[in-house]
Every structure is written in C-alpha cells, then in structure tokens.
Amino acid sequence: MMKKLFISLLLTSIMMPVWGQKIKSVEGEFVYYAPENVSVVEAKRFALKQAQLKAIAEEFGTIVSQTNLTRIEGNNEQSTTRFSSFGSSDVKGEWIETKGKPEYTVSYEDGMLIVTCKVEGKAREIVSSQVDILAKVLRNGTEDRFESEQFKSGDDLFLSFQSPVNGYLAVYLVDDDEQVQCLLPYRDQKDGIYKVEANRRYVLFSEKDDPRGNVDEYTLEANRSLEHNQVYVIFSPNQFVKAVDKASQKVSNSTQIAGYPRELSFEDFHKWLAKCRRYDKEMCLKKVLLTVRR
C-alpha cells in the first residue's frame, strides 16, 4: 500500500500590522436568534461574547488561515487522490475590560427568542501568540474523561491543568448573582500565588491528587432549578498575586458557613483582572460556562 501526504498552509487576510501593542476603546453590537433549548441567561452570555468579538474584529481585524491537504492512497495498479481543506478565522485582539454594563434587549418573534447586546470597553491588539494552556473542568472524577459543563446540585468540581512553561495560576467562580469566589489559590495560602511547573498535569481541588496539603475541595450546589456559573482560569508565566478578597458572608441559621471560598464583588474582580491584563500581555484567560441543575 502506498500512502503520500502533502500539506500546504496558506495564511491570508492579515489585516493589521504586527508592530506595537495597542489598547483601544471599542464598542460592538450583536443580535442573537437563539434556538429553542437556549435560556435567556445563556443567550445573553453568547450575545455579549459575540458583540465583544465583533468590536475587536472591527478595530484590529482578523486572521484567516487555510490548510490544504492532499492524500494519495493506492497500490502498484491504481491510486486514489483525495483533497481536503480546513479553514479558520480568529480576531487579532482580546477583550480587556468592559465599560459600564452591557445593554440588552430581549424580544420574541414567532416564538423565537431574540437578544440584542451592545457593549463598550477596551481591547488589546494581539501581536504574538500566547502560551497554549490546557484546562478542563471535571465532574465527579479526576481523569480528563470526566470533563463536563453540566452539573447537578451535589456534584464535585475538579480542574485539570497543564502548561508548556512554568508559571502562576488562579481560578475564580462567578455565579448567577455575579458574586465572585476565589477557588485558587487555596484559602490557607498566605502568599496569594499558586505556582505550576511546565509539562506537569495538575488536578486541582482534590486532596489526594495535590501533594501541597491544605487543599480546598468543592461541591456545586443550586438554590434554583437552573443556575449558570462561569469558571475563570487565569495563567501567566509572570508572577501575579490574587485579588483582594474576604471571608464568605454566607450564613445558615445565623451561623457563618465554614469552608466556603473567599469572595469579592464582580466589579472589584474585573477591575483587578483588567489591571493585570493591561500590564501583562502574556496573561492567558480561559472562561468555562457551567450549568448546575437542582
């Protein structure tokens, strides 16, 4: 059997020059026609993300890439040639911070949910590739096969993480009420940083898998029939310290709940994150949307 593989890579439509790193004020608007199985909360989150991407693309442009693949298979008597083409498009910038609050308009047309989002903020031009991190949210298990974005009340939360370089890591959880909880660094850490080594797979929030000790373990709970949470995974090869936070104010029967993550307001969290990203062009941010059903 004879097999030959030819790959050609073509990069086109690089719309902006690559010198300098610009932070600019931008604004965008997006109209989302949501499928039947999408809630208003999910539609708003999607519309906001698309409005931000549209604003970035209009200011800094996009990178369009195309990979052409030719495969020749056969034997001494005959051969077959197959052609494939794979394309992708990425914006040449990243969202740094939001100015004020996004404006939403929710309407229905013939029973279809329509969400319009307008947003203003600041974005930064990407002039070089960031570190490619691997972060997976895990449900009720510490292997990657347990990766999930759909939880039930009472499910355990874990996170697997790996980076090709040494660096520093923080993890935050934002709930439906826009309350922010610091999951990592752990509560007993006094230095406010969590250092990770290159090429090592970490399983976070699991005492048996993290040899550092004093590990916080988490179980997700839902007070409503359906809740939406966002996990922020923040990594940089440069040292940074977590945001200023405080012990949880959540109480049960007039008694403060022990073991609950430290917390801060949504506004304070995003001010801290925006400041970190303004001064650290190598900082990576990955957001994972989770649903939790009661």
Coordinates of C-alpha atoms in Angstrom, one line a residue:
M1 CA 0.0 0.0 0.0
M2 CA 1.3 3.4 -1.0
K3 CA 0.4 6.5 1.0
K4 CA 1.6 10.0 0.5
L5 CA 0.6 13.1 2.3
F6 CA 1.1 16.7 1.2
I7 CA 0.2 19.6 3.3
S8 CA 0.3 23.3 2.3
L9 CA -0.5 26.1 4.7
L10 CA -1.8 29.5 3.4
L11 CA -2.3 32.4 5.7
T12 CA -4.3 35.2 4.2
S13 CA -6.1 38.4 5.2
I14 CA -3.8 39.6 8.0
M15 CA -5.5 43.0 8.2
M16 CA -3.3 44.9 10.6
P17 CA 0.5 45.4 11.0
V18 CA 2.2 43.5 13.8
W19 CA 4.3 46.1 15.5
G20 CA 3.3 47.6 18.8
Q21 CA 0.6 46.6 21.2
K22 CA -2.4 48.9 21.2
I23 CA -5.2 49.2 23.8
K24 CA -8.2 51.0 22.4
S25 CA -11.7 51.8 23.3
V26 CA -14.1 49.8 21.3
E27 CA -17.8 49.1 21.0
G28 CA -19.9 46.4 19.4
E29 CA -23.4 45.2 18.9
F30 CA -24.7 41.7 18.1
V31 CA -28.2 40.2 17.6
Y32 CA -28.7 36.6 18.6
Y33 CA -31.6 34.5 17.4
A34 CA -31.5 31.7 20.0
P35 CA -32.5 28.1 19.5
E36 CA -35.5 26.8 21.5
N37 CA -33.3 25.0 24.1
V38 CA -31.3 28.1 25.0
S39 CA -32.3 30.1 28.1
V40 CA -32.4 33.9 28.3
V41 CA -29.3 33.8 30.6
E42 CA -27.3 31.7 28.1
A43 CA -28.5 33.8 25.2
K44 CA -27.3 37.0 26.9
R45 CA -23.8 35.4 27.6
F46 CA -23.5 34.3 24.0
A47 CA -24.6 37.7 22.6
L48 CA -22.2 39.5 24.8
K49 CA -19.3 37.3 23.7
Q50 CA -20.2 37.8 20.0
A51 CA -20.6 41.6 20.5
Q52 CA -17.1 41.7 22.0
L53 CA -15.6 39.7 19.2
K54 CA -17.3 41.9 16.6
A55 CA -15.9 45.0 18.3
I56 CA -12.4 43.5 18.3
A57 CA -12.6 42.4 14.7
E58 CA -13.7 45.9 13.5
E59 CA -10.8 47.6 15.4
F60 CA -7.9 45.2 14.9
G61 CA -9.1 42.9 12.1
T62 CA -8.9 39.1 11.8
I63 CA -6.5 36.3 10.8
V64 CA -7.9 33.9 8.3
S65 CA -6.0 30.6 7.8
Q66 CA -6.5 27.8 5.4
T67 CA -4.8 24.3 5.4
N68 CA -5.0 22.3 2.1
L69 CA -4.4 18.6 2.4
T70 CA -3.8 16.2 -0.4
R71 CA -3.8 12.4 0.3
I72 CA -2.7 9.8 -2.3
E73 CA -3.6 6.2 -1.5
G74 CA -3.2 3.2 -3.6
N75 CA -1.1 0.2 -4.7
N76 CA 1.0 -0.6 -7.8
E77 CA -2.0 -0.9 -10.0
Q78 CA -4.1 2.1 -9.1
S79 CA -4.2 5.1 -6.8
T80 CA -6.8 7.5 -5.4
T81 CA -6.2 11.2 -4.7
R82 CA -8.3 13.0 -2.1
F83 CA -8.3 16.7 -1.4
S84 CA -9.4 18.4 1.9
S85 CA -9.4 22.0 3.0
F86 CA -9.7 23.3 6.5
G87 CA -10.3 27.0 7.3
S88 CA -10.5 29.1 10.5
S89 CA -10.8 32.7 11.4
D90 CA -9.6 34.5 14.6
V91 CA -9.8 38.1 15.8
K92 CA -6.5 39.9 16.2
G93 CA -7.2 41.1 19.7
E94 CA -8.5 40.3 23.1
W95 CA -11.1 41.9 25.4
I96 CA -9.5 43.6 28.4
E97 CA -12.4 45.3 30.3
T98 CA -16.0 46.4 30.0
K99 CA -17.1 50.0 30.4
G100 CA -20.2 50.2 32.4
K101 CA -22.7 47.4 31.9
P102 CA -23.7 45.8 28.6
E103 CA -27.1 46.8 27.3
Y104 CA -29.5 44.0 26.4
T105 CA -32.8 44.0 24.5
V106 CA -34.9 40.8 24.8
S107 CA -37.8 40.2 22.5
Y108 CA -39.7 37.3 20.8
E109 CA -40.6 36.9 17.2
D110 CA -42.9 34.0 16.2
G111 CA -41.9 32.3 19.5
M112 CA -38.2 32.7 18.8
L113 CA -36.0 34.4 21.5
I114 CA -34.0 37.3 20.2
V115 CA -31.3 39.0 22.3
T116 CA -29.5 42.1 21.2
C117 CA -26.4 43.1 23.1
K118 CA -24.5 46.4 23.0
V119 CA -21.2 46.7 24.8
E120 CA -18.4 49.2 25.2
G121 CA -14.9 48.5 26.6
K122 CA -11.2 48.3 26.0
A123 CA -9.4 45.7 23.8
R124 CA -5.8 45.0 23.1
E125 CA -4.2 44.0 19.8
I126 CA -2.6 40.6 19.8
V127 CA 0.9 40.9 18.2
S128 CA 2.2 37.5 19.3
S129 CA 0.8 34.1 20.3
Q130 CA 0.1 33.4 23.9
V131 CA 1.0 30.3 25.9
D132 CA -1.3 27.5 24.9
I133 CA -2.7 26.1 28.2
L134 CA -4.8 23.1 28.7
A135 CA -7.6 23.5 31.3
K136 CA -10.6 21.1 31.8
V137 CA -13.4 21.3 34.3
L138 CA -14.2 17.9 35.6
R139 CA -17.3 16.5 37.2
N140 CA -17.2 13.8 39.9
G141 CA -13.9 12.4 38.7
T142 CA -10.2 13.5 38.3
E143 CA -9.5 12.0 34.9
D144 CA -10.0 14.0 31.7
R145 CA -12.8 11.7 30.6
F146 CA -14.9 13.3 33.3
E147 CA -14.8 16.7 31.6
S148 CA -18.3 18.3 31.6
E149 CA -20.0 21.7 31.6
Q150 CA -23.3 20.3 33.0
F151 CA -23.5 19.7 36.7
K152 CA -26.2 18.6 39.2
S153 CA -26.5 20.0 42.7
G154 CA -24.2 17.9 44.9
D155 CA -21.6 17.2 42.2
D156 CA -17.9 17.5 43.0
L157 CA -15.9 20.0 41.0
F158 CA -12.3 19.4 39.9
L159 CA -10.0 21.0 37.4
S160 CA -7.1 19.5 35.4
F161 CA -4.5 21.9 34.2
Q162 CA -1.2 21.8 32.2
S163 CA 1.1 24.4 30.7
P164 CA 4.2 24.1 28.5
V165 CA 6.0 26.6 30.6
N166 CA 6.5 27.4 34.3
G167 CA 4.0 30.0 35.6
Y168 CA 1.3 31.1 38.0
L169 CA -2.3 30.1 38.2
A170 CA -5.6 31.5 39.7
V171 CA -9.1 30.1 39.4
Y172 CA -12.3 32.0 40.1
L173 CA -16.0 31.1 40.0
V174 CA -18.7 33.7 39.1
D175 CA -22.3 32.8 39.9
D176 CA -25.7 33.9 38.6
D177 CA -25.8 36.7 41.2
E178 CA -22.4 38.0 40.0
Q179 CA -20.7 37.1 43.2
V180 CA -17.1 36.0 42.7
Q181 CA -15.4 33.2 44.7
C182 CA -11.7 32.5 44.7
L183 CA -11.1 28.8 44.3
L184 CA -7.4 29.0 43.8
P185 CA -5.0 30.0 45.4
Y186 CA -6.4 27.9 48.3
R187 CA -7.7 29.7 51.5
D188 CA -4.8 28.7 53.7
Q189 CA -2.2 30.1 51.3
K190 CA -0.8 33.3 52.7
D191 CA 1.3 34.4 49.7
G192 CA -1.6 34.7 47.3
I193 CA 0.0 32.8 44.5
Y194 CA -0.1 29.3 43.1
K195 CA 3.0 28.3 41.1
V196 CA 2.9 25.5 38.5
E197 CA 5.6 23.7 36.7
A198 CA 5.9 23.1 33.0
N199 CA 4.6 19.9 31.3
R200 CA 3.1 18.6 34.5
R201 CA -0.6 17.7 34.8
Y202 CA -2.3 19.2 37.8
V203 CA -5.6 18.0 39.3
L204 CA -6.9 20.9 41.4
F205 CA -9.5 20.8 44.3
S206 CA -8.6 17.1 45.0
E207 CA -6.7 16.5 48.3
K208 CA -5.4 13.1 47.2
D209 CA -4.1 14.5 43.9
D210 CA -2.4 17.7 45.1
P211 CA 0.6 17.0 47.4
R212 CA 0.8 20.6 48.7
G213 CA -1.7 20.0 51.5
N214 CA -4.4 22.2 52.8
V215 CA -6.3 21.7 49.6
D216 CA -9.9 23.0 49.3
E217 CA -12.4 20.6 47.8
Y218 CA -15.6 21.9 46.2
T219 CA -19.2 20.7 45.7
L220 CA -21.5 22.7 43.5
E221 CA -25.0 23.5 44.8
A222 CA -28.0 25.1 43.2
N223 CA -30.6 27.1 45.0
R224 CA -32.7 27.5 41.8
S225 CA -33.9 24.9 39.3
L226 CA -31.1 26.0 36.9
E227 CA -28.1 28.2 37.6
H228 CA -25.2 29.4 35.4
N229 CA -21.7 29.7 36.7
Q230 CA -18.5 30.8 34.9
V231 CA -15.1 29.4 35.8
Y232 CA -12.2 31.8 35.1
V233 CA -8.8 30.1 34.6
I234 CA -6.1 32.7 34.7
F235 CA -2.4 31.8 33.9
S236 CA 0.7 33.8 33.3
P237 CA 4.4 32.9 33.1
N238 CA 4.9 36.1 35.1
Q239 CA 4.2 36.2 38.8
F240 CA 0.9 37.8 39.9
V241 CA -1.0 37.9 43.2
K242 CA -4.7 37.1 43.5
A243 CA -7.3 39.9 44.0
V244 CA -8.1 41.3 47.5
D245 CA -10.9 39.2 48.9
K246 CA -12.6 38.4 52.2
A247 CA -14.1 35.5 54.1
S248 CA -17.5 34.4 52.9
Q249 CA -20.5 36.2 54.4
K250 CA -22.9 33.3 53.6
V251 CA -24.7 32.1 56.7
S252 CA -27.0 29.3 57.6
N253 CA -29.2 29.6 60.7
S254 CA -27.3 32.8 61.7
T255 CA -24.0 30.9 61.6
Q256 CA -21.3 31.6 59.0
I257 CA -20.7 28.7 56.7
A258 CA -17.2 27.2 57.4
G259 CA -15.1 26.1 54.5
Y260 CA -16.8 28.4 51.9
P261 CA -14.4 30.1 49.4
R262 CA -13.2 33.6 49.9
E263 CA -15.2 36.1 47.8
L264 CA -15.2 39.6 46.3
S265 CA -17.6 41.7 44.2
F266 CA -18.0 41.3 40.5
E267 CA -16.8 44.9 40.0
D268 CA -13.7 44.5 42.1
F269 CA -12.8 41.3 40.4
H270 CA -13.0 42.7 36.9
K271 CA -11.0 45.8 37.9
W272 CA -8.3 43.6 39.3
L273 CA -8.3 41.3 36.2
A274 CA -8.3 44.3 33.8
K275 CA -5.4 45.8 35.6
C276 CA -3.4 42.6 35.5
R277 CA -4.0 42.1 31.8
R278 CA -3.2 45.7 30.9
Y279 CA 0.3 45.2 32.3
D280 CA 0.9 41.6 31.4
K281 CA 0.5 40.9 27.7
E282 CA 1.4 37.2 28.4
M283 CA -1.5 36.6 30.8
C284 CA -4.0 33.9 29.5
L285 CA -7.7 33.8 30.4
K286 CA -10.0 30.8 29.7
K287 CA -13.7 31.0 30.7
V288 CA -15.9 27.9 31.0
L289 CA -19.6 28.2 31.4
L290 CA -21.2 25.7 33.7
T291 CA -24.9 24.9 34.3
V292 CA -26.0 23.5 37.6
R293 CA -29.4 21.9 38.0
R294 CA -31.1 21.2 41.3

